[in-house]
Amino acid sequence: MKTQLQALITQAVTTLQQRDDLPAEIHLDIQIERTRDKNHGDFACNVALMLAKQARCKPRDLAQKIVDALPASAMVNKVEIAGPGFINFFMTEGSQRAVINKIIESGEAFGHSTIGQGKRVQVEFVSANPTGPLHVGHGRGAAYGATVADLLAAAGFKVHREYYVNDAGRQMNILAASTWLRYLENCGEAIIFPSNGYKGQYIYDIAAALHQTYGDALRHAANTVLDDLPEDENADGSGDKELYIDALVERSKTLLGEEGYKIVFDAALNSILADIREDLQEFGVIYEEWFSENSLVASGAIDRAVGRLKVSGHLYEQNGAWWFRSTDFGDEKDRVVIRENGQATYFASDIAYHMDKLERGFDRVIDVWGADHHGYVPRVKAALQALGDDVDKLDVLLVQFAILYRGGEKAQMSTRSGEFVTLRQLREEVGNDAARFFYVMRKCEQHMDFDLDLAKSQSNDNPVFYIQYAHARICSVMRQLDEKGLSWQLLDEDKFALLDNEHEQALITTLSRYPEVVEAAALAHEPHQIAYYLRDLANDFHTYYNAHQFIVDEEAVRNARLALIIAVRQVISNGLGLLGVSSPDKM
RNA sequence: GCGCCCGUAGCUCAGCUGGAUAGAGCGCCACCCUCCGGAGGUGGAGGCCAGAGGUUCGAAUCCUCUCGGGCGCGCCA
């Protein structure tokens, strides 16, 4: 409807240009807004205000000219000029009501658009290091990323969801060493666990499974493992935990040999990755691809990326290391890509990864990162620029942390103790639906207070419950209809004239907004718009429900009202679906 | 110290990218009700949009500064 009005105004503006009432040069996208106040009609356009200066005439006079030049339309009942020069459109009731049948006919596809024109978008999200289970911070990234991806798909983009698996690098080696030490404990060796090792319960589980499969085959005496290593960090602060753990990793590799080490390493990686995969899948988060960092090494992509930077003169050598001159592209300082010891840094992998993404031919690339990584954005963009790629194809969306509250108190334990709240625990406590909804209820850059008590509550205060309840209520009405031996029939549009009270009008308007909301939410990467919309829709429905009976004796009225609420049910179901939330028939 | 994000009703947050009288949900106050599906419904109070300048027809929204909160500033990932 908006786009149709846009077309009308564009036509009027070109007419004025042909008559020299407006300069030919102007180029403005015409904005049509929903009005807040019914007195201002259904839609408003501020084009006269925007063009007044260029046209060198008063906004209201220009508005009048535009209105006079406006082609006739069956949808428009009345056009008014108001305030400083707004053009207000009053739509015919029939054109508004047409949305009911449109929804019922389109079904699940209602709200989908083609604005994305099939352009290929890659969305990379979560990408947590496979060194332990996902925690609630990752959960927000998961819910947000998955919803943004689904929204883009609904808007007609071709979406590729991807998880970047950091299966290379030092942390993974520390994980492998930690696992091996727990395994040795399992074998009966007396081990002093390193202060910088992974101490979580899940390491014990992996070690136990390893012991079950391989018995004592990977066993080495404790003293051969631990003797002659540098000092670990002691209680008094002496020693160096980093130096110690690195030496321990080297010792593990030496003693186990390439093959044995790989067994331990893969056992830890695969076990944790399988856990993450299952966790996300249960959360309704599905990926097209799990992209291995290691594969970048194997494919030579890292060497290739570094080589390209070297050749183009963006790299220099200093203190035995290779630095990328990212300051040329606005970064705060230059960054190391190849360490003194010849190893590539994580940043080098990331350059190669983003190079690879663009080489794969995506029109847009979206990274969803935790807000703590924001300092990383300039250097990645700098690298893409240095490689001569189009930086504007990359969007980095930063997601702030969520703080859990229970009984008005912070419920999140510190990561220091190794005892953080996992995503799985959260899902078990509040359910997938509430978790998915609450996570995307806020704008991503907003710090979020996650109220666990509210998420669990079965009351109208809980927005998830409130929306799902509306859906279940409609299903219940239909069951009621069935019990009374009645059935519902699709109507011709003119019969919807029977829907003439204020509640019905409000519902119809809200329903017709849905496609606009989906489109806006998709383009702005703002799932919360859907959440707010659904609450509005549910609210309109509940108000209607309280004010009127649907199953009335008069058949035409009954069918019209049922058509309306069936449309409501469809839109609620579509909207919740986009958020990864279920639409129960009964609760 | 430098950089990024945030500051809107008592609380949690929207505000359609510069538009008309700044909105919603809890909480609070006052009435009504127990009806297809529940502790339900209707109305009301509550704001110098952190503060100060600036940009223009017009600012919660854009620019500068100040204050307050979060997060970053490794040859870690």
mmCIF file with all atom_site columns, N, CA and C in Angstrom, chain A residues 114-150:
data_model
loop_
_atom_site.group_PDB
_atom_site.id
_atom_site.type_symbol
_atom_site.label_atom_id
_atom_site.label_alt_id
_atom_site.label_comp_id
_atom_site.label_asym_id
_atom_site.label_entity_id
_atom_site.label_seq_id
_atom_site.pdbx_PDB_ins_code
_atom_site.Cartn_x
_atom_site.Cartn_y
_atom_site.Cartn_z
_atom_site.occupancy
_atom_site.B_iso_or_equiv
_atom_site.pdbx_formal_charge
_atom_site.auth_seq_id
_atom_site.auth_comp_id
_atom_site.auth_asym_id
_atom_site.auth_atom_id
_atom_site.pdbx_PDB_model_num
ATOM 1   N N  . THR A 1 114 ? 10.240 -9.423  -2.097 1.00 0.00 ? 114 THR A N  1
ATOM 2   C CA . THR A 1 114 ? 11.318 -9.733  -3.031 1.00 0.00 ? 114 THR A CA 1
ATOM 3   C C  . THR A 1 114 ? 12.327 -8.610  -3.075 1.00 0.00 ? 114 THR A C  1
ATOM 4   N N  . ILE A 1 115 ? 12.290 -7.782  -2.046 1.00 0.00 ? 115 ILE A N  1
ATOM 5   C CA . ILE A 1 115 ? 13.149 -6.599  -2.061 1.00 0.00 ? 115 ILE A CA 1
ATOM 6   C C  . ILE A 1 115 ? 14.631 -6.968  -2.102 1.00 0.00 ? 115 ILE A C  1
ATOM 7   N N  . GLY A 1 116 ? 14.945 -8.163  -1.582 1.00 0.00 ? 116 GLY A N  1
ATOM 8   C CA . GLY A 1 116 ? 16.336 -8.617  -1.605 1.00 0.00 ? 116 GLY A CA 1
ATOM 9   C C  . GLY A 1 116 ? 16.810 -9.048  -2.987 1.00 0.00 ? 116 GLY A C  1
ATOM 10  N N  . GLN A 1 117 ? 15.886 -9.211  -3.896 1.00 0.00 ? 117 GLN A N  1
ATOM 11  C CA . GLN A 1 117 ? 16.202 -9.538  -5.293 1.00 0.00 ? 117 GLN A CA 1
ATOM 12  C C  . GLN A 1 117 ? 17.119 -10.741 -5.433 1.00 0.00 ? 117 GLN A C  1
ATOM 13  N N  . GLY A 1 118 ? 17.007 -11.661 -4.505 1.00 0.00 ? 118 GLY A N  1
ATOM 14  C CA . GLY A 1 118 ? 17.819 -12.878 -4.609 1.00 0.00 ? 118 GLY A CA 1
ATOM 15  C C  . GLY A 1 118 ? 19.301 -12.658 -4.405 1.00 0.00 ? 118 GLY A C  1
ATOM 16  N N  . LYS A 1 119 ? 19.661 -11.492 -3.877 1.00 0.00 ? 119 LYS A N  1
ATOM 17  C CA . LYS A 1 119 ? 21.086 -11.234 -3.631 1.00 0.00 ? 119 LYS A CA 1
ATOM 18  C C  . LYS A 1 119 ? 21.606 -12.177 -2.551 1.00 0.00 ? 119 LYS A C  1
ATOM 19  N N  . ARG A 1 120 ? 22.842 -12.554 -2.691 1.00 0.00 ? 120 ARG A N  1
ATOM 20  C CA . ARG A 1 120 ? 23.411 -13.540 -1.763 1.00 0.00 ? 120 ARG A CA 1
ATOM 21  C C  . ARG A 1 120 ? 24.024 -12.847 -0.556 1.00 0.00 ? 120 ARG A C  1
ATOM 22  N N  . VAL A 1 121 ? 23.529 -13.224 0.611  1.00 0.00 ? 121 VAL A N  1
ATOM 23  C CA . VAL A 1 121 ? 24.037 -12.663 1.858  1.00 0.00 ? 121 VAL A CA 1
ATOM 24  C C  . VAL A 1 121 ? 24.571 -13.778 2.732  1.00 0.00 ? 121 VAL A C  1
ATOM 25  N N  . GLN A 1 122 ? 25.771 -13.569 3.232  1.00 0.00 ? 122 GLN A N  1
ATOM 26  C CA . GLN A 1 122 ? 26.304 -14.527 4.174  1.00 0.00 ? 122 GLN A CA 1
ATOM 27  C C  . GLN A 1 122 ? 26.167 -13.944 5.577  1.00 0.00 ? 122 GLN A C  1
ATOM 28  N N  . VAL A 1 123 ? 25.639 -14.734 6.490  1.00 0.00 ? 123 VAL A N  1
ATOM 29  C CA . VAL A 1 123 ? 25.548 -14.295 7.876  1.00 0.00 ? 123 VAL A CA 1
ATOM 30  C C  . VAL A 1 123 ? 26.381 -15.237 8.731  1.00 0.00 ? 123 VAL A C  1
ATOM 31  N N  . GLU A 1 124 ? 27.433 -14.691 9.314  1.00 0.00 ? 124 GLU A N  1
ATOM 32  C CA . GLU A 1 124 ? 28.264 -15.503 10.199 1.00 0.00 ? 124 GLU A CA 1
ATOM 33  C C  . GLU A 1 124 ? 27.945 -15.111 11.629 1.00 0.00 ? 124 GLU A C  1
ATOM 34  N N  . PHE A 1 125 ? 27.597 -16.079 12.450 1.00 0.00 ? 125 PHE A N  1
ATOM 35  C CA . PHE A 1 125 ? 27.266 -15.736 13.835 1.00 0.00 ? 125 PHE A CA 1
ATOM 36  C C  . PHE A 1 125 ? 27.599 -16.864 14.803 1.00 0.00 ? 125 PHE A C  1
ATOM 37  N N  . VAL A 1 126 ? 27.638 -16.510 16.055 1.00 0.00 ? 126 VAL A N  1
ATOM 38  C CA . VAL A 1 126 ? 28.087 -17.314 17.197 1.00 0.00 ? 126 VAL A CA 1
ATOM 39  C C  . VAL A 1 126 ? 29.597 -17.534 17.088 1.00 0.00 ? 126 VAL A C  1
ATOM 40  N N  . SER A 1 127 ? 30.022 -18.484 16.258 1.00 0.00 ? 127 SER A N  1
ATOM 41  C CA . SER A 1 127 ? 31.455 -18.693 16.033 1.00 0.00 ? 127 SER A CA 1
ATOM 42  C C  . SER A 1 127 ? 32.264 -18.699 17.333 1.00 0.00 ? 127 SER A C  1
ATOM 43  N N  . ALA A 1 128 ? 31.678 -19.253 18.383 1.00 0.00 ? 128 ALA A N  1
ATOM 44  C CA . ALA A 1 128 ? 32.393 -19.331 19.659 1.00 0.00 ? 128 ALA A CA 1
ATOM 45  C C  . ALA A 1 128 ? 33.525 -20.342 19.549 1.00 0.00 ? 128 ALA A C  1
ATOM 46  N N  . ASN A 1 129 ? 34.610 -20.097 20.233 1.00 0.00 ? 129 ASN A N  1
ATOM 47  C CA . ASN A 1 129 ? 35.713 -21.060 20.248 1.00 0.00 ? 129 ASN A CA 1
ATOM 48  C C  . ASN A 1 129 ? 35.236 -22.403 20.780 1.00 0.00 ? 129 ASN A C  1
ATOM 49  N N  . PRO A 1 130 ? 35.609 -23.483 20.107 1.00 0.00 ? 130 PRO A N  1
ATOM 50  C CA . PRO A 1 130 ? 35.165 -24.799 20.587 1.00 0.00 ? 130 PRO A CA 1
ATOM 51  C C  . PRO A 1 130 ? 36.013 -25.283 21.763 1.00 0.00 ? 130 PRO A C  1
ATOM 52  N N  . THR A 1 131 ? 36.085 -24.469 22.794 1.00 0.00 ? 131 THR A N  1
ATOM 53  C CA . THR A 1 131 ? 36.857 -24.865 23.972 1.00 0.00 ? 131 THR A CA 1
ATOM 54  C C  . THR A 1 131 ? 35.956 -25.123 25.164 1.00 0.00 ? 131 THR A C  1
ATOM 55  N N  . GLY A 1 132 ? 34.645 -25.064 24.942 1.00 0.00 ? 132 GLY A N  1
ATOM 56  C CA . GLY A 1 132 ? 33.715 -25.325 26.027 1.00 0.00 ? 132 GLY A CA 1
ATOM 57  C C  . GLY A 1 132 ? 32.298 -25.083 25.552 1.00 0.00 ? 132 GLY A C  1
ATOM 58  N N  . PRO A 1 133 ? 31.311 -25.402 26.383 1.00 0.00 ? 133 PRO A N  1
ATOM 59  C CA . PRO A 1 133 ? 29.908 -25.223 25.980 1.00 0.00 ? 133 PRO A CA 1
ATOM 60  C C  . PRO A 1 133 ? 29.555 -23.754 25.793 1.00 0.00 ? 133 PRO A C  1
ATOM 61  N N  . LEU A 1 134 ? 28.521 -23.515 25.033 1.00 0.00 ? 134 LEU A N  1
ATOM 62  C CA . LEU A 1 134 ? 28.052 -22.145 24.822 1.00 0.00 ? 134 LEU A CA 1
ATOM 63  C C  . LEU A 1 134 ? 27.464 -21.589 26.112 1.00 0.00 ? 134 LEU A C  1
ATOM 64  N N  . HIS A 1 135 ? 27.714 -20.322 26.369 1.00 0.00 ? 135 HIS A N  1
ATOM 65  C CA . HIS A 1 135 ? 27.087 -19.703 27.530 1.00 0.00 ? 135 HIS A CA 1
ATOM 66  C C  . HIS A 1 135 ? 26.022 -18.703 27.086 1.00 0.00 ? 135 HIS A C  1
ATOM 67  N N  . VAL A 1 136 ? 25.424 -18.035 28.051 1.00 0.00 ? 136 VAL A N  1
ATOM 68  C CA . VAL A 1 136 ? 24.265 -17.192 27.720 1.00 0.00 ? 136 VAL A CA 1
ATOM 69  C C  . VAL A 1 136 ? 24.622 -16.001 26.840 1.00 0.00 ? 136 VAL A C  1
ATOM 70  N N  . GLY A 1 137 ? 25.886 -15.581 26.881 1.00 0.00 ? 137 GLY A N  1
ATOM 71  C CA . GLY A 1 137 ? 26.305 -14.505 25.987 1.00 0.00 ? 137 GLY A CA 1
ATOM 72  C C  . GLY A 1 137 ? 26.241 -14.954 24.545 1.00 0.00 ? 137 GLY A C  1
ATOM 73  N N  . HIS A 1 138 ? 26.703 -16.181 24.269 1.00 0.00 ? 138 HIS A N  1
ATOM 74  C CA . HIS A 1 138 ? 26.604 -16.718 22.916 1.00 0.00 ? 138 HIS A CA 1
ATOM 75  C C  . HIS A 1 138 ? 25.141 -16.863 22.498 1.00 0.00 ? 138 HIS A C  1
ATOM 76  N N  . GLY A 1 139 ? 24.293 -17.140 23.470 1.00 0.00 ? 139 GLY A N  1
ATOM 77  C CA . GLY A 1 139 ? 22.872 -17.346 23.183 1.00 0.00 ? 139 GLY A CA 1
ATOM 78  C C  . GLY A 1 139 ? 22.248 -16.143 22.507 1.00 0.00 ? 139 GLY A C  1
ATOM 79  N N  . ARG A 1 140 ? 22.630 -14.972 22.950 1.00 0.00 ? 140 ARG A N  1
ATOM 80  C CA . ARG A 1 140 ? 22.052 -13.777 22.351 1.00 0.00 ? 140 ARG A CA 1
ATOM 81  C C  . ARG A 1 140 ? 22.509 -13.637 20.908 1.00 0.00 ? 140 ARG A C  1
ATOM 82  N N  . GLY A 1 141 ? 23.793 -13.901 20.687 1.00 0.00 ? 141 GLY A N  1
ATOM 83  C CA . GLY A 1 141 ? 24.309 -13.852 19.325 1.00 0.00 ? 141 GLY A CA 1
ATOM 84  C C  . GLY A 1 141 ? 23.628 -14.882 18.441 1.00 0.00 ? 141 GLY A C  1
ATOM 85  N N  . ALA A 1 142 ? 23.344 -16.040 19.021 1.00 0.00 ? 142 ALA A N  1
ATOM 86  C CA . ALA A 1 142 ? 22.699 -17.116 18.261 1.00 0.00 ? 142 ALA A CA 1
ATOM 87  C C  . ALA A 1 142 ? 21.279 -16.720 17.874 1.00 0.00 ? 142 ALA A C  1
ATOM 88  N N  . ALA A 1 143 ? 20.519 -16.254 18.854 1.00 0.00 ? 143 ALA A N  1
ATOM 89  C CA . ALA A 1 143 ? 19.128 -15.876 18.586 1.00 0.00 ? 143 ALA A CA 1
ATOM 90  C C  . ALA A 1 143 ? 19.084 -14.693 17.620 1.00 0.00 ? 143 ALA A C  1
ATOM 91  N N  . TYR A 1 144 ? 19.952 -13.740 17.857 1.00 0.00 ? 144 TYR A N  1
ATOM 92  C CA . TYR A 1 144 ? 19.965 -12.536 17.014 1.00 0.00 ? 144 TYR A CA 1
ATOM 93  C C  . TYR A 1 144 ? 20.384 -12.887 15.582 1.00 0.00 ? 144 TYR A C  1
ATOM 94  N N  . GLY A 1 145 ? 21.475 -13.586 15.451 1.00 0.00 ? 145 GLY A N  1
ATOM 95  C CA . GLY A 1 145 ? 21.983 -13.927 14.124 1.00 0.00 ? 145 GLY A CA 1
ATOM 96  C C  . GLY A 1 145 ? 20.996 -14.776 13.336 1.00 0.00 ? 145 GLY A C  1
ATOM 97  N N  . ALA A 1 146 ? 20.426 -15.756 14.017 1.00 0.00 ? 146 ALA A N  1
ATOM 98  C CA . ALA A 1 146 ? 19.487 -16.650 13.337 1.00 0.00 ? 146 ALA A CA 1
ATOM 99  C C  . ALA A 1 146 ? 18.273 -15.860 12.854 1.00 0.00 ? 146 ALA A C  1
ATOM 100 N N  . THR A 1 147 ? 17.808 -14.920 13.675 1.00 0.00 ? 147 THR A N  1
ATOM 101 C CA . THR A 1 147 ? 16.623 -14.154 13.306 1.00 0.00 ? 147 THR A CA 1
ATOM 102 C C  . THR A 1 147 ? 16.932 -13.177 12.177 1.00 0.00 ? 147 THR A C  1
ATOM 103 N N  . VAL A 1 148 ? 18.075 -12.533 12.252 1.00 0.00 ? 148 VAL A N  1
ATOM 104 C CA . VAL A 1 148 ? 18.460 -11.633 11.164 1.00 0.00 ? 148 VAL A CA 1
ATOM 105 C C  . VAL A 1 148 ? 18.526 -12.415 9.855  1.00 0.00 ? 148 VAL A C  1
ATOM 106 N N  . ALA A 1 149 ? 19.092 -13.596 9.913  1.00 0.00 ? 149 ALA A N  1
ATOM 107 C CA . ALA A 1 149 ? 19.199 -14.435 8.718  1.00 0.00 ? 149 ALA A CA 1
ATOM 108 C C  . ALA A 1 149 ? 17.810 -14.792 8.189  1.00 0.00 ? 149 ALA A C  1
ATOM 109 N N  . ASP A 1 150 ? 16.917 -15.193 9.080  1.00 0.00 ? 150 ASP A N  1
ATOM 110 C CA . ASP A 1 150 ? 15.568 -15.564 8.656  1.00 0.00 ? 150 ASP A CA 1
ATOM 111 C C  . ASP A 1 150 ? 14.811 -14.360 8.097  1.00 0.00 ? 150 ASP A C  1
#
